[in-house]
Amino acid sequence: MQASDRFNINSQLEHLQAKYVGTGHADLNRFEWAVNIQRDSYASYTGHYPLLAFFSVAENESIGRERYNFMQKMLLPCGLPPEREDDS
């Protein structure tokens, strides 16, 4: 692998990370990564009707109620963020 190839790959990765939030970046911590994954999952569940219908049958809820529950879970999918420790 040549140096120009590495530069090209890194610039493509930086472009993807700037364009799409879910791809992460070097300063992304574990909690933020988990929140992105959970929100993407809930958005997929509400956006794909067969998945939404499956969950509604499995939980014996109406499709509208299940969609509402997923939307509510998107607010804080992993609970409150952990306390940040100051390095100073």
Coordinates of C-alpha atoms in Angstrom, one line a residue:
M1 CA 0.0 0.0 0.0
Q2 CA 1.4 3.3 -1.0
A3 CA 1.3 6.6 0.9
S4 CA -1.1 8.1 -1.6
D5 CA -3.5 5.2 -1.1
R6 CA -3.5 5.7 2.7
F7 CA -4.1 9.4 2.2
N8 CA -7.0 8.7 -0.1
I9 CA -8.6 6.2 2.3
N10 CA -8.2 8.5 5.2
S11 CA -9.7 11.4 3.3
Q12 CA -12.7 9.2 2.3
L13 CA -13.2 8.1 5.9
E14 CA -13.1 11.7 7.1
H15 CA -15.7 12.7 4.4
L16 CA -18.0 9.9 5.5
Q17 CA -17.6 10.8 9.2
A18 CA -18.5 14.4 8.4
K19 CA -21.5 13.5 6.2
Y20 CA -23.0 10.7 8.3
V21 CA -23.3 11.0 12.1
G22 CA -23.5 7.3 12.7
T23 CA -20.1 6.5 11.3
G24 CA -18.4 8.0 14.4
H25 CA -15.0 9.7 14.8
A26 CA -11.9 9.4 16.9
D27 CA -13.3 11.2 19.9
L28 CA -16.6 9.2 20.0
N29 CA -17.0 7.5 23.4
R30 CA -18.7 4.2 24.1
F31 CA -22.0 5.8 25.3
E32 CA -22.4 8.0 22.2
W33 CA -21.7 5.0 20.0
A34 CA -24.3 2.9 21.7
V35 CA -26.9 5.8 21.5
N36 CA -26.2 6.0 17.7
I37 CA -26.7 2.3 17.3
Q38 CA -29.9 2.2 19.3
R39 CA -31.4 5.3 17.5
D40 CA -30.6 3.8 14.1
S41 CA -32.3 0.5 15.1
Y42 CA -35.4 2.2 16.4
A43 CA -35.6 4.4 13.3
S44 CA -35.3 1.3 11.1
Y45 CA -38.1 -0.5 13.1
T46 CA -40.5 2.4 12.7
G47 CA -39.5 2.9 9.0
H48 CA -40.0 -0.7 7.9
Y49 CA -43.6 -1.7 8.2
P50 CA -43.1 -5.5 8.3
L51 CA -40.7 -5.1 11.3
L52 CA -43.1 -2.8 13.0
A53 CA -45.9 -5.3 12.5
F54 CA -43.8 -8.1 13.8
F55 CA -43.0 -6.2 17.0
S56 CA -46.6 -5.2 17.5
V57 CA -47.8 -8.8 17.2
A58 CA -45.0 -10.1 19.4
E59 CA -45.8 -7.5 22.2
N60 CA -49.6 -7.7 21.6
E61 CA -49.8 -3.9 21.0
S62 CA -51.3 -1.9 18.1
I63 CA -48.9 -0.8 15.4
G64 CA -49.5 2.9 16.3
R65 CA -48.7 2.2 20.0
E66 CA -45.6 0.3 19.0
R67 CA -44.4 3.1 16.7
Y68 CA -45.1 5.6 19.6
N69 CA -43.1 3.4 22.0
F70 CA -40.1 3.3 19.6
M71 CA -40.2 7.1 19.2
Q72 CA -40.2 7.6 22.9
K73 CA -37.3 5.2 23.3
M74 CA -35.3 7.2 20.8
L75 CA -35.2 10.1 23.2
L76 CA -32.9 8.4 25.7
P77 CA -32.2 4.9 24.3
C78 CA -29.4 4.1 26.7
G79 CA -30.5 6.1 29.7
L80 CA -28.8 9.2 31.0
P81 CA -25.3 9.9 29.9
P82 CA -22.5 9.0 32.4
E83 CA -20.9 11.7 34.5
R84 CA -17.8 13.2 32.8
E85 CA -14.6 13.3 34.7
D86 CA -12.6 16.5 34.3
D87 CA -8.9 16.0 33.6
S88 CA -7.9 19.2 35.4

